[in-house]
Coordinates of C-alpha atoms and ligand atoms in Angstrom, one line a residue:
M1 CA 0.1 -0.1 -0.1
D2 CA 1.6 3.3 -1.0
R3 CA 0.4 5.7 2.0
P4 CA -0.4 4.6 5.5
I5 CA -4.0 4.2 6.6
F6 CA -4.6 5.9 9.8
V7 CA -7.0 4.7 12.2
T8 CA -8.7 7.6 11.8
R9 CA -8.4 10.9 9.7
P10 CA -9.7 14.3 10.7
D11 CA -13.0 15.3 8.9
M12 CA -12.5 18.9 7.5
P13 CA -15.3 21.1 6.3
P14 CA -15.0 22.3 3.1
L15 CA -12.6 25.2 2.7
E16 CA -15.1 27.5 0.4
E17 CA -17.6 27.2 3.6
L18 CA -14.9 28.5 6.0
E19 CA -13.4 31.3 3.9
P20 CA -16.4 33.9 4.4
M21 CA -16.2 33.4 7.8
L22 CA -12.4 33.7 8.1
R23 CA -12.5 37.1 6.0
Q24 CA -15.1 38.5 8.5
I25 CA -12.8 37.6 11.6
W26 CA -10.0 39.3 9.6
Q27 CA -12.1 42.6 9.3
S28 CA -13.5 42.5 12.9
R29 CA -10.2 41.6 14.6
I30 CA -12.1 39.8 17.2
L31 CA -10.1 36.6 17.6
T32 CA -11.0 35.2 21.0
N33 CA -12.5 35.8 24.4
G34 CA -16.2 35.3 23.0
G35 CA -17.6 36.8 19.6
E36 CA -19.8 36.1 17.0
F37 CA -18.7 32.6 16.0
H38 CA -18.3 31.4 19.6
A39 CA -21.8 32.8 20.4
R40 CA -23.3 31.0 17.3
L41 CA -21.4 27.7 17.7
E42 CA -22.7 27.3 21.4
Q43 CA -26.3 27.8 20.1
E44 CA -26.0 25.4 17.1
L45 CA -24.5 22.8 18.9
A46 CA -27.2 23.0 21.7
R47 CA -29.8 22.6 19.3
Y48 CA -27.8 19.8 17.3
L49 CA -27.2 18.1 20.6
D50 CA -30.6 18.9 22.0
V51 CA -29.3 20.0 25.4
P52 CA -30.3 23.5 27.0
Y53 CA -26.5 24.7 27.5
V54 CA -23.1 24.2 25.9
S55 CA -20.0 25.9 27.1
L56 CA -17.2 25.8 24.5
T57 CA -13.5 25.0 25.6
A58 CA -10.2 24.7 24.4
N59 CA -10.1 21.0 24.7
G60 CA -11.7 17.8 26.3
T61 CA -8.9 17.5 29.1
L62 CA -9.8 21.4 30.3
S63 CA -13.4 20.4 29.9
L64 CA -13.1 17.8 32.4
M65 CA -10.9 19.9 35.1
L66 CA -13.7 22.8 34.6
A67 CA -16.4 20.5 35.4
L68 CA -14.9 19.1 38.8
R69 CA -14.1 22.3 39.9
A70 CA -17.3 24.0 39.1
L71 CA -18.7 21.1 41.0
G72 CA -16.6 21.8 44.0
I73 CA -14.7 18.4 43.7
E74 CA -11.3 20.0 44.9
Q75 CA -9.8 17.2 47.1
G76 CA -10.5 13.4 48.0
E77 CA -10.9 10.6 45.9
V78 CA -13.0 10.2 42.3
I79 CA -13.8 6.6 41.3
T80 CA -13.1 6.3 37.7
T81 CA -12.0 3.5 34.9
P82 CA -8.9 2.4 33.8
Y83 CA -10.3 1.5 30.5
S84 CA -10.0 5.1 29.0
F85 CA -7.6 7.7 27.4
V86 CA -5.3 8.6 29.9
A87 CA -6.6 12.3 29.7
T88 CA -9.4 11.2 31.8
T89 CA -7.3 10.3 35.0
H90 CA -4.7 13.3 33.9
A91 CA -7.6 15.6 34.6
L92 CA -8.3 14.0 38.1
Q93 CA -4.5 14.2 38.8
W94 CA -4.0 17.6 37.8
S95 CA -7.1 18.8 40.0
G96 CA -5.5 17.3 42.8
L97 CA -7.7 14.4 43.2
R98 CA -7.0 10.9 43.8
P99 CA -8.3 8.6 41.0
V100 CA -9.5 5.4 42.6
F101 CA -10.0 2.6 39.8
A102 CA -13.0 0.1 39.5
D103 CA -13.4 -2.5 36.8
I104 CA -15.6 -2.2 33.9
S105 CA -18.4 -4.4 33.2
P106 CA -17.9 -8.0 31.9
K107 CA -20.3 -7.0 28.6
G108 CA -19.1 -4.0 27.2
F109 CA -16.6 -1.5 28.0
A110 CA -17.7 0.9 30.6
L111 CA -17.7 1.3 34.4
D112 CA -19.5 -1.6 36.2
P113 CA -21.8 0.2 39.0
D114 CA -21.3 -3.0 41.2
R115 CA -17.8 -2.6 41.1
V116 CA -18.0 1.0 41.4
E117 CA -20.1 0.9 44.6
E118 CA -17.5 -1.7 46.2
Q119 CA -14.8 1.3 45.9
I120 CA -16.8 4.0 47.9
T121 CA -15.3 5.1 51.2
P122 CA -15.7 8.3 52.9
R123 CA -13.2 9.7 51.1
T124 CA -14.9 9.4 47.9
K125 CA -15.9 12.7 46.2
A126 CA -17.3 11.5 42.9
I127 CA -17.9 9.1 40.2
L128 CA -16.0 9.8 36.9
A129 CA -17.5 7.3 34.1
V130 CA -16.8 7.3 30.3
H131 CA -18.9 6.4 27.5
V132 CA -16.4 4.4 25.7
Y133 CA -16.7 4.4 22.1
G134 CA -19.8 6.5 22.3
H135 CA -21.7 3.1 24.0
P136 CA -23.7 4.5 26.6
C137 CA -22.9 3.6 30.1
D138 CA -25.1 1.9 32.3
C139 CA -26.5 5.1 33.1
A140 CA -29.4 4.1 35.5
G141 CA -26.9 1.6 37.4
L142 CA -24.4 4.6 37.8
R143 CA -27.2 7.0 38.7
R144 CA -28.6 4.7 41.6
V145 CA -25.2 4.4 43.1
A146 CA -24.3 8.0 43.0
G147 CA -27.7 8.6 44.2
R148 CA -27.5 6.3 47.5
Y149 CA -24.0 8.1 48.6
G150 CA -24.9 11.6 47.4
L151 CA -22.0 11.6 45.0
P152 CA -21.9 13.8 41.9
L153 CA -21.6 11.8 38.7
I154 CA -19.6 13.3 35.7
Y155 CA -19.7 11.6 32.2
D156 CA -16.4 11.8 30.0
A157 CA -18.6 12.0 26.8
S158 CA -15.8 12.6 24.4
H159 CA -16.8 9.7 22.3
A160 CA -20.4 10.2 22.5
F161 CA -21.2 13.5 20.2
G162 CA -24.7 13.1 19.2
V163 CA -25.4 9.9 20.7
R164 CA -29.0 9.5 21.9
M165 CA -30.5 6.9 24.2
Q166 CA -34.6 6.5 24.5
G167 CA -35.0 9.7 22.1
R168 CA -32.9 12.0 24.6
S169 CA -29.2 13.0 24.3
L170 CA -26.9 10.6 26.2
L171 CA -25.3 14.1 27.4
E172 CA -28.3 14.7 29.7
Q173 CA -26.8 12.1 31.9
G174 CA -25.1 12.7 35.2
D175 CA -24.6 16.2 36.6
M176 CA -22.0 17.2 34.0
A177 CA -21.1 15.7 30.8
T178 CA -18.0 16.7 28.7
L179 CA -16.9 16.5 25.0
S180 CA -13.6 16.9 23.1
F181 CA -13.5 18.4 19.8
H182 CA -10.0 17.1 18.7
A183 CA -9.3 16.4 15.3
T184 CA -9.7 12.7 15.9
K185 CA -13.1 13.0 17.1
V186 CA -16.6 12.3 15.4
F187 CA -17.1 16.3 15.7
N188 CA -13.9 18.6 15.6
T189 CA -12.6 22.0 16.0
I190 CA -9.3 20.7 15.4
E191 CA -8.7 21.3 19.2
G192 CA -11.7 22.2 21.4
G193 CA -14.3 20.6 23.7
A194 CA -17.4 21.5 25.6
V195 CA -19.2 21.2 28.9
I196 CA -22.6 20.5 29.1
C197 CA -24.4 21.8 32.3
R198 CA -28.0 20.6 33.6
S199 CA -28.5 24.5 34.8
L200 CA -28.0 28.3 33.5
A201 CA -26.2 29.1 36.8
M202 CA -23.7 26.0 36.4
K203 CA -23.0 26.8 32.7
Q204 CA -22.3 30.5 33.7
E205 CA -20.0 29.0 36.5
I206 CA -18.2 27.2 33.6
D207 CA -18.1 30.3 31.5
R208 CA -16.4 32.3 34.2
L209 CA -13.9 29.5 35.2
R210 CA -12.9 29.0 31.4
N211 CA -11.8 32.6 31.6
F212 CA -9.6 32.8 34.8
G213 CA -12.7 33.3 36.8
F214 CA -13.4 36.6 35.7
A215 CA -17.2 37.7 36.4
G216 CA -16.7 41.3 35.1
E217 CA -13.5 43.4 34.8
T218 CA -12.7 43.8 38.2
E219 CA -14.1 40.6 39.8
I220 CA -12.6 37.1 40.1
T221 CA -15.1 34.6 41.4
G222 CA -12.8 31.4 41.6
I223 CA -9.5 30.1 40.8
G224 CA -10.0 29.8 37.0
I225 CA -8.0 28.7 33.9
N226 CA -7.6 29.7 30.5
A227 CA -9.8 27.4 28.5
K228 CA -11.4 29.5 25.9
L229 CA -11.9 28.5 22.2
D230 CA -10.9 31.1 19.8
E231 CA -13.4 32.7 17.1
L232 CA -11.3 30.7 14.1
R233 CA -11.9 27.4 15.6
C234 CA -15.5 28.0 16.4
A235 CA -15.9 29.0 12.7
Y236 CA -14.3 25.8 11.6
G237 CA -16.6 24.3 14.0
L238 CA -19.7 26.0 12.5
A239 CA -18.9 25.1 8.9
A240 CA -18.1 21.4 10.0
L241 CA -21.3 20.9 12.0
R242 CA -23.4 21.4 8.6
H243 CA -21.7 18.0 7.2
V244 CA -21.8 16.0 10.7
D245 CA -24.8 14.2 9.9
D246 CA -23.5 13.1 6.4
A247 CA -20.4 11.9 8.3
I248 CA -22.3 9.8 10.6
A249 CA -24.3 8.4 7.9
R250 CA -21.0 7.5 6.0
R251 CA -19.5 5.9 9.2
R252 CA -22.7 3.9 9.8
S253 CA -22.4 2.2 6.4
L254 CA -19.0 1.5 6.8
D255 CA -19.5 0.2 10.1
A256 CA -22.0 -2.2 8.5
I257 CA -19.7 -3.6 5.8
Y258 CA -17.1 -4.1 8.7
R259 CA -19.9 -6.2 10.4
R260 CA -20.6 -8.1 7.2
E261 CA -17.1 -8.9 6.4
L262 CA -15.8 -9.7 9.9
G263 CA -18.8 -11.1 11.8
A264 CA -18.0 -14.9 11.1
V265 CA -14.2 -14.5 11.7
P266 CA -13.9 -17.1 14.4
A267 CA -10.5 -15.9 15.5
L268 CA -12.1 -12.2 16.6
T269 CA -15.3 -11.0 18.2
V270 CA -17.0 -8.3 16.8
P271 CA -18.8 -6.2 19.9
P272 CA -22.4 -5.7 19.2
A273 CA -23.4 -2.4 18.5
P274 CA -25.6 -0.4 21.3
A275 CA -29.0 -1.4 21.9
E276 CA -32.1 -0.6 19.6
D277 CA -33.2 2.3 21.6
V278 CA -29.8 4.0 21.4
E279 CA -28.7 6.3 18.3
W280 CA -25.0 5.7 18.1
N281 CA -22.5 7.8 16.2
Y282 CA -20.4 4.8 14.8
S283 CA -17.0 6.7 16.6
H284 CA -14.9 3.6 16.7
F285 CA -14.7 0.1 15.1
P286 CA -13.2 -2.1 17.9
V287 CA -12.7 -5.9 17.4
L288 CA -11.5 -8.4 20.1
V289 CA -9.0 -10.7 19.4
P290 CA -8.1 -13.0 22.4
Q291 CA -5.0 -14.8 20.9
G292 CA -2.4 -13.1 18.8
R293 CA -3.8 -9.5 18.8
D294 CA -0.3 -7.8 19.0
R295 CA 0.8 -10.1 16.2
L296 CA -2.3 -8.9 13.9
Y297 CA -1.5 -5.2 15.0
E298 CA 2.2 -5.8 13.8
R299 CA 1.0 -7.7 10.6
L300 CA -1.5 -4.8 9.6
K301 CA 1.2 -2.3 10.4
S302 CA 3.7 -3.8 8.0
D303 CA 1.2 -3.4 5.3
G304 CA 0.7 0.2 6.2
I305 CA -2.5 -0.1 8.0
L306 CA -2.1 1.5 11.5
T307 CA -4.7 0.1 13.7
R308 CA -4.6 1.3 17.3
R309 CA -5.0 -0.5 20.6
Y310 CA -7.6 1.7 22.4
F311 CA -7.3 1.4 25.2
Y312 CA -3.9 -0.6 25.9
P313 CA -2.1 -0.2 28.4
L314 CA -4.8 0.2 30.9
I315 CA -4.3 4.0 32.7
T316 CA -3.0 2.1 35.8
D317 CA -0.1 0.4 33.8
F318 CA 1.5 3.8 32.3
E319 CA 4.5 4.5 34.3
P320 CA 3.6 7.9 36.1
Y321 CA 0.4 5.9 37.6
R322 CA 1.9 2.6 38.5
T323 CA 4.5 4.6 40.9
L324 CA 1.9 7.2 41.9
L325 CA -0.5 4.5 42.8
A326 CA 2.2 1.9 44.3
S327 CA 1.1 2.9 47.8
Q328 CA -2.4 2.3 47.2
K329 CA -4.3 -1.4 46.6
I330 CA -5.6 -1.1 43.0
C331 CA -8.5 -3.1 42.0
E332 CA -7.6 -6.0 40.0
A333 CA -9.9 -5.0 36.8
P334 CA -9.8 -8.3 35.1
N335 CA -12.6 -7.1 32.7
A336 CA -10.6 -4.0 31.8
R337 CA -7.4 -6.0 31.5
R338 CA -8.9 -8.7 29.1
A339 CA -10.4 -5.8 26.9
A340 CA -7.0 -3.9 26.7
D341 CA -5.2 -7.1 25.9
S342 CA -7.4 -8.3 23.2
V343 CA -9.0 -4.9 21.6
L344 CA -8.0 -3.5 18.3
C345 CA -9.7 -0.7 16.6
L346 CA -9.8 -0.6 13.0
P347 CA -9.8 2.4 10.7
L348 CA -12.9 4.1 10.4
Y349 CA -13.6 7.7 9.1
P350 CA -15.9 9.1 6.7
D351 CA -13.8 9.2 3.8
L352 CA -12.4 5.7 4.1
P353 CA -13.2 4.2 0.6
E354 CA -14.9 0.9 0.8
Q355 CA -12.1 -0.5 -1.4
T356 CA -9.6 0.3 1.3
L357 CA -11.8 -1.2 3.8
L358 CA -12.3 -4.6 2.0
R359 CA -8.6 -4.6 1.5
I360 CA -8.3 -4.3 5.3
T361 CA -11.1 -7.0 6.2
D362 CA -9.1 -9.5 3.5
L363 CA -5.7 -9.2 5.2
I364 CA -7.5 -9.7 8.5
K365 CA -9.0 -12.9 7.3
K366 CA -5.7 -13.9 5.8
Y367 CA -3.8 -13.3 9.0
C368 CA -6.4 -14.6 11.5
Ligands
PLP401 C1 -10.1 12.3 23.1 C2 -10.4 12.3 24.6 C3 -10.1 13.1 25.8 C4 -9.2 14.4 25.8 O1 -9.9 15.3 24.8 P1 -8.8 16.6 24.3 O2 -9.5 17.4 23.6 O3 -7.7 15.8 23.4 O4 -7.9 17.0 25.5 C5 -10.4 12.8 27.2 N1 -11.1 11.7 27.4 C6 -11.5 10.8 26.1 C7 -12.3 9.4 26.4 C8 -11.0 11.0 24.9 O5 -11.1 10.1 23.8

């Protein structure tokens, strides 16, 4: 193969659609700290995602830190999953919070509410769950556990842009949800993110915190940070948003071909799509290869197909965390470990040609 095939490739809006907005920015010289495109993107995203409030941020990691800060979670322990992108745990550590890990459920990839409950102590201050691959967590189970102990529940919904469950946005679950608009995600602003709040007061708190805590020219209401999204990225996002439905439809049809081609390969398992009452975004195409996953990864790589082992290693196995957590008894998390040791995410992005996809599945069948 001539050029490498990456696991994802950023979706970009047509340049012609961006150009008039860029001209306007050059004319107005309003570059950041809010502006027309920022206001419009917050409005249009709220409409598209079907949530009352959207607060744009500079990225998904800062979105998590802002959510924790706005909910007043400033010390103690937070129960989270080892099966995620490292940023989920990094955000806790940067916020001075101690991550405590619970296992994922044996079916699926998200936190098991029963395992979460086992980790709760008087030091527990919140639960941070992740909708891995955009598959909804067991939200009812997590809500029950959080409710029983009076704990705030935050969702890292970085993979769950546009996902709906029982006719409602998945982003309505929990006390707050965060999004990432990084170039690798279903919807991107190159870098960017958002926090989804339940109330206007909370949205306003996030909006102050992302701008150093300023509540006016001469007043600071909290230890804020700089997490603002600039006008260029907001304009890019407005142009991208017009195409996101097409992008998801295209992802859906590629997902269907993968399922058709790989569903009966004995050496691997294709995890089922989310339940019927879920409108999914087809953000990833993971397969589980219990034997020889790394060999398959290497062989595909030598053919120029760069799959990714999302999420391997487990967060608890990365060196800074191994040392940081050495003194605490880390939960065994056998389900997370099994997933990490067998998962392989295959290339999936809207302009992946079907021919290329079929070449990938043919090679996988050959190597398995
Ligand atoms: C991408 C991602 C993040 C981090 O988002 P950034 O915008 O890159 O900071 C956090 N959590 C998960 C699950 C992600 O996939």
